[in-house]
């Protein structure tokens, strides 16, 4: 793959759903579907929203190891990113990715006590396409 950031970024941008993985108390993977990340910086840093009361937030508090998977079902290809999750509850992060309509999930707006931001930081990646897989490097976007 010549340009991992471009290839993987294009795949990600075309998906409306991604899959976010955590490690449960027994050390097993726990995966759930999420709406596409609200923002991303290259293929290094991603911002998603969730409920503070969610099982995954409790799991990330115990173990921040995580994975993020994007799947293009039409062309049977996908990208797996492994890294860590940070749970952000500060006002700047909450307002940064707040969208109109989020009150359906968080009725009190960006200051809802059950609303938080997950910041996923990738460390490594693997791309599946054309019936083969290849690892790719994750480079932090300049200026971060």
PDB file of C-alpha atoms in Angstrom:
ATOM      1  CA  UNK A   1       0.000   0.000   0.000  1.00  0.00           C
ATOM      2  CA  UNK A   2       1.595   3.260  -1.103  1.00  0.00           C
ATOM      3  CA  UNK A   3      -0.264   5.701   1.138  1.00  0.00           C
ATOM      4  CA  UNK A   4      -1.900   4.069   4.163  1.00  0.00           C
ATOM      5  CA  UNK A   5      -3.400   7.315   5.444  1.00  0.00           C
ATOM      6  CA  UNK A   6      -5.116   8.056   2.130  1.00  0.00           C
ATOM      7  CA  UNK A   7      -6.265   4.468   1.434  1.00  0.00           C
ATOM      8  CA  UNK A   8      -7.485   3.766   4.954  1.00  0.00           C
ATOM      9  CA  UNK A   9      -8.899   7.282   5.401  1.00  0.00           C
ATOM     10  CA  UNK A  10     -11.003   6.924   2.249  1.00  0.00           C
ATOM     11  CA  UNK A  11     -12.350   3.577   3.441  1.00  0.00           C
ATOM     12  CA  UNK A  12     -13.235   5.075   6.853  1.00  0.00           C
ATOM     13  CA  UNK A  13     -14.943   8.152   5.453  1.00  0.00           C
ATOM     14  CA  UNK A  14     -17.340   6.056   3.372  1.00  0.00           C
ATOM     15  CA  UNK A  15     -18.647   4.006   6.322  1.00  0.00           C
ATOM     16  CA  UNK A  16     -21.530   5.096   8.532  1.00  0.00           C
ATOM     17  CA  UNK A  17     -20.695   2.540  11.215  1.00  0.00           C
ATOM     18  CA  UNK A  18     -17.504   1.314  12.829  1.00  0.00           C
ATOM     19  CA  UNK A  19     -16.837  -1.339  15.462  1.00  0.00           C
ATOM     20  CA  UNK A  20     -15.161  -0.471  18.745  1.00  0.00           C
ATOM     21  CA  UNK A  21     -13.500  -3.132  20.868  1.00  0.00           C
ATOM     22  CA  UNK A  22     -12.627  -3.256  24.543  1.00  0.00           C
ATOM     23  CA  UNK A  23     -11.297  -5.914  26.919  1.00  0.00           C
ATOM     24  CA  UNK A  24     -13.754  -7.237  29.513  1.00  0.00           C
ATOM     25  CA  UNK A  25     -13.018  -8.176  33.144  1.00  0.00           C
ATOM     26  CA  UNK A  26     -12.162 -11.751  32.146  1.00  0.00           C
ATOM     27  CA  UNK A  27      -9.710 -10.588  29.468  1.00  0.00           C
ATOM     28  CA  UNK A  28     -11.976 -11.337  26.500  1.00  0.00           C
ATOM     29  CA  UNK A  29     -12.753  -8.948  23.633  1.00  0.00           C
ATOM     30  CA  UNK A  30     -16.024  -7.021  23.747  1.00  0.00           C
ATOM     31  CA  UNK A  31     -17.074  -5.337  20.495  1.00  0.00           C
ATOM     32  CA  UNK A  32     -19.953  -2.993  19.707  1.00  0.00           C
ATOM     33  CA  UNK A  33     -21.128  -1.093  16.674  1.00  0.00           C
ATOM     34  CA  UNK A  34     -20.778   2.679  16.851  1.00  0.00           C
ATOM     35  CA  UNK A  35     -21.707   5.531  14.581  1.00  0.00           C
ATOM     36  CA  UNK A  36     -18.814   6.807  12.497  1.00  0.00           C
ATOM     37  CA  UNK A  37     -16.328   8.858  14.562  1.00  0.00           C
ATOM     38  CA  UNK A  38     -17.290  12.520  14.773  1.00  0.00           C
ATOM     39  CA  UNK A  39     -13.794  13.694  13.950  1.00  0.00           C
ATOM     40  CA  UNK A  40     -10.488  12.184  13.042  1.00  0.00           C
ATOM     41  CA  UNK A  41      -6.936  13.387  12.610  1.00  0.00           C
ATOM     42  CA  UNK A  42      -5.486  11.275   9.847  1.00  0.00           C
ATOM     43  CA  UNK A  43      -5.722   7.647  10.877  1.00  0.00           C
ATOM     44  CA  UNK A  44      -4.134   8.351  14.252  1.00  0.00           C
ATOM     45  CA  UNK A  45      -6.734  10.037  16.470  1.00  0.00           C
ATOM     46  CA  UNK A  46     -10.524   9.622  16.500  1.00  0.00           C
ATOM     47  CA  UNK A  47     -13.336  11.175  18.554  1.00  0.00           C
ATOM     48  CA  UNK A  48     -16.554   9.259  19.283  1.00  0.00           C
ATOM     49  CA  UNK A  49     -19.462   9.836  21.670  1.00  0.00           C
ATOM     50  CA  UNK A  50     -21.043   7.470  24.161  1.00  0.00           C
ATOM     51  CA  UNK A  51     -22.735   7.272  27.530  1.00  0.00           C
ATOM     52  CA  UNK A  52     -20.572   7.471  30.626  1.00  0.00           C
ATOM     53  CA  UNK A  53     -22.811   4.759  32.081  1.00  0.00           C
ATOM     54  CA  UNK A  54     -22.004   2.333  29.214  1.00  0.00           C
ATOM     55  CA  UNK A  55     -20.292  -1.005  29.777  1.00  0.00           C
ATOM     56  CA  UNK A  56     -17.449  -0.039  27.426  1.00  0.00           C
ATOM     57  CA  UNK A  57     -16.600   3.070  29.443  1.00  0.00           C
ATOM     58  CA  UNK A  58     -16.326   0.908  32.560  1.00  0.00           C
ATOM     59  CA  UNK A  59     -14.095  -1.499  30.618  1.00  0.00           C
ATOM     60  CA  UNK A  60     -11.849   1.323  29.342  1.00  0.00           C
ATOM     61  CA  UNK A  61     -11.465   2.612  32.883  1.00  0.00           C
ATOM     62  CA  UNK A  62     -10.066  -0.804  33.819  1.00  0.00           C
ATOM     63  CA  UNK A  63      -8.022  -1.281  30.645  1.00  0.00           C
ATOM     64  CA  UNK A  64      -7.626   1.445  27.981  1.00  0.00           C
ATOM     65  CA  UNK A  65      -6.564  -1.063  25.281  1.00  0.00           C
ATOM     66  CA  UNK A  66      -8.966  -0.804  22.353  1.00  0.00           C
ATOM     67  CA  UNK A  67      -9.458  -1.452  18.680  1.00  0.00           C
ATOM     68  CA  UNK A  68     -11.439   0.304  15.980  1.00  0.00           C
ATOM     69  CA  UNK A  69     -12.571  -1.573  12.867  1.00  0.00           C
ATOM     70  CA  UNK A  70     -14.015  -0.215   9.634  1.00  0.00           C
ATOM     71  CA  UNK A  71     -15.574  -2.603   7.137  1.00  0.00           C
ATOM     72  CA  UNK A  72     -16.528  -1.996   3.506  1.00  0.00           C
ATOM     73  CA  UNK A  73     -19.009  -4.833   2.948  1.00  0.00           C
ATOM     74  CA  UNK A  74     -19.476  -4.048  -0.741  1.00  0.00           C
ATOM     75  CA  UNK A  75     -15.827  -4.660  -1.645  1.00  0.00           C
ATOM     76  CA  UNK A  76     -15.077  -7.007   1.285  1.00  0.00           C
ATOM     77  CA  UNK A  77     -12.233  -5.007   2.736  1.00  0.00           C
ATOM     78  CA  UNK A  78     -11.530  -3.620   6.162  1.00  0.00           C
ATOM     79  CA  UNK A  79      -9.129  -1.741   8.381  1.00  0.00           C
ATOM     80  CA  UNK A  80      -8.291  -2.632  11.972  1.00  0.00           C
ATOM     81  CA  UNK A  81      -6.618  -0.087  14.214  1.00  0.00           C
ATOM     82  CA  UNK A  82      -5.288  -0.987  17.649  1.00  0.00           C
ATOM     83  CA  UNK A  83      -4.502   1.549  20.325  1.00  0.00           C
ATOM     84  CA  UNK A  84      -5.905   3.130  23.458  1.00  0.00           C
ATOM     85  CA  UNK A  85      -9.028   5.011  24.552  1.00  0.00           C
ATOM     86  CA  UNK A  86      -9.221   8.079  26.751  1.00  0.00           C
ATOM     87  CA  UNK A  87     -12.534   9.042  28.363  1.00  0.00           C
ATOM     88  CA  UNK A  88     -13.000  12.812  28.097  1.00  0.00           C
ATOM     89  CA  UNK A  89     -15.613  14.727  30.063  1.00  0.00           C
ATOM     90  CA  UNK A  90     -14.239  18.266  29.829  1.00  0.00           C
ATOM     91  CA  UNK A  91     -16.458  20.952  28.280  1.00  0.00           C
ATOM     92  CA  UNK A  92     -14.104  21.650  25.371  1.00  0.00           C
ATOM     93  CA  UNK A  93     -14.198  18.017  24.209  1.00  0.00           C
ATOM     94  CA  UNK A  94     -17.952  17.698  24.720  1.00  0.00           C
ATOM     95  CA  UNK A  95     -18.767  20.845  22.769  1.00  0.00           C
ATOM     96  CA  UNK A  96     -16.154  20.108  20.110  1.00  0.00           C
ATOM     97  CA  UNK A  97     -18.032  17.139  18.682  1.00  0.00           C
ATOM     98  CA  UNK A  98     -21.591  17.894  19.770  1.00  0.00           C
ATOM     99  CA  UNK A  99     -24.086  17.680  16.877  1.00  0.00           C
ATOM    100  CA  UNK A 100     -27.628  18.869  16.440  1.00  0.00           C
ATOM    101  CA  UNK A 101     -29.879  15.940  17.252  1.00  0.00           C
ATOM    102  CA  UNK A 102     -27.642  14.543  20.004  1.00  0.00           C
ATOM    103  CA  UNK A 103     -30.313  15.557  22.512  1.00  0.00           C
ATOM    104  CA  UNK A 104     -32.131  12.363  21.471  1.00  0.00           C
ATOM    105  CA  UNK A 105     -29.407  10.520  23.415  1.00  0.00           C
ATOM    106  CA  UNK A 106     -28.338  13.232  25.840  1.00  0.00           C
ATOM    107  CA  UNK A 107     -31.432  15.327  26.702  1.00  0.00           C
ATOM    108  CA  UNK A 108     -29.498  17.849  28.790  1.00  0.00           C
ATOM    109  CA  UNK A 109     -27.244  18.800  25.877  1.00  0.00           C
ATOM    110  CA  UNK A 110     -23.437  18.787  25.875  1.00  0.00           C
ATOM    111  CA  UNK A 111     -23.424  19.167  29.666  1.00  0.00           C
ATOM    112  CA  UNK A 112     -25.539  16.034  30.177  1.00  0.00           C
ATOM    113  CA  UNK A 113     -23.897  14.069  33.002  1.00  0.00           C
ATOM    114  CA  UNK A 114     -24.162  10.821  30.973  1.00  0.00           C
ATOM    115  CA  UNK A 115     -22.426  12.231  27.855  1.00  0.00           C
ATOM    116  CA  UNK A 116     -18.727  11.718  27.231  1.00  0.00           C
ATOM    117  CA  UNK A 117     -16.209  11.695  24.421  1.00  0.00           C
ATOM    118  CA  UNK A 118     -13.944   8.785  23.642  1.00  0.00           C
ATOM    119  CA  UNK A 119     -10.608   9.695  22.091  1.00  0.00           C
ATOM    120  CA  UNK A 120      -9.050   6.710  20.382  1.00  0.00           C
ATOM    121  CA  UNK A 121      -5.348   6.918  19.559  1.00  0.00           C
ATOM    122  CA  UNK A 122      -4.096   4.296  17.104  1.00  0.00           C
ATOM    123  CA  UNK A 123      -0.725   2.598  17.497  1.00  0.00           C
ATOM    124  CA  UNK A 124      -0.836   0.076  14.651  1.00  0.00           C
ATOM    125  CA  UNK A 125      -3.058  -1.063  11.825  1.00  0.00           C
ATOM    126  CA  UNK A 126      -3.918  -3.939   9.520  1.00  0.00           C
ATOM    127  CA  UNK A 127      -5.695  -3.654   6.161  1.00  0.00           C
ATOM    128  CA  UNK A 128      -7.591  -6.524   4.547  1.00  0.00           C
ATOM    129  CA  UNK A 129      -8.301  -6.373   0.812  1.00  0.00           C
ATOM    130  CA  UNK A 130      -8.099  -8.614  -2.243  1.00  0.00           C
ATOM    131  CA  UNK A 131      -8.069 -11.713   0.022  1.00  0.00           C
ATOM    132  CA  UNK A 132      -4.869 -10.704   1.782  1.00  0.00           C
ATOM    133  CA  UNK A 133      -3.847  -8.649   4.796  1.00  0.00           C
ATOM    134  CA  UNK A 134      -1.038  -6.198   5.323  1.00  0.00           C
ATOM    135  CA  UNK A 135       0.160  -4.292   8.350  1.00  0.00           C
ATOM    136  CA  UNK A 136       0.715  -0.569   8.093  1.00  0.00           C
ATOM    137  CA  UNK A 137       2.380   2.077  10.198  1.00  0.00           C
ATOM    138  CA  UNK A 138       0.424   4.734  12.063  1.00  0.00           C
ATOM    139  CA  UNK A 139       2.067   8.121  12.036  1.00  0.00           C
ATOM    140  CA  UNK A 140       0.792  10.943  14.183  1.00  0.00           C
ATOM    141  CA  UNK A 141      -0.486  13.888  12.207  1.00  0.00           C
ATOM    142  CA  UNK A 142       2.011  16.767  12.229  1.00  0.00           C
ATOM    143  CA  UNK A 143       1.061  19.423  14.738  1.00  0.00           C
ATOM    144  CA  UNK A 144      -0.488  17.062  17.308  1.00  0.00           C
TER     145      UNK A 144
END
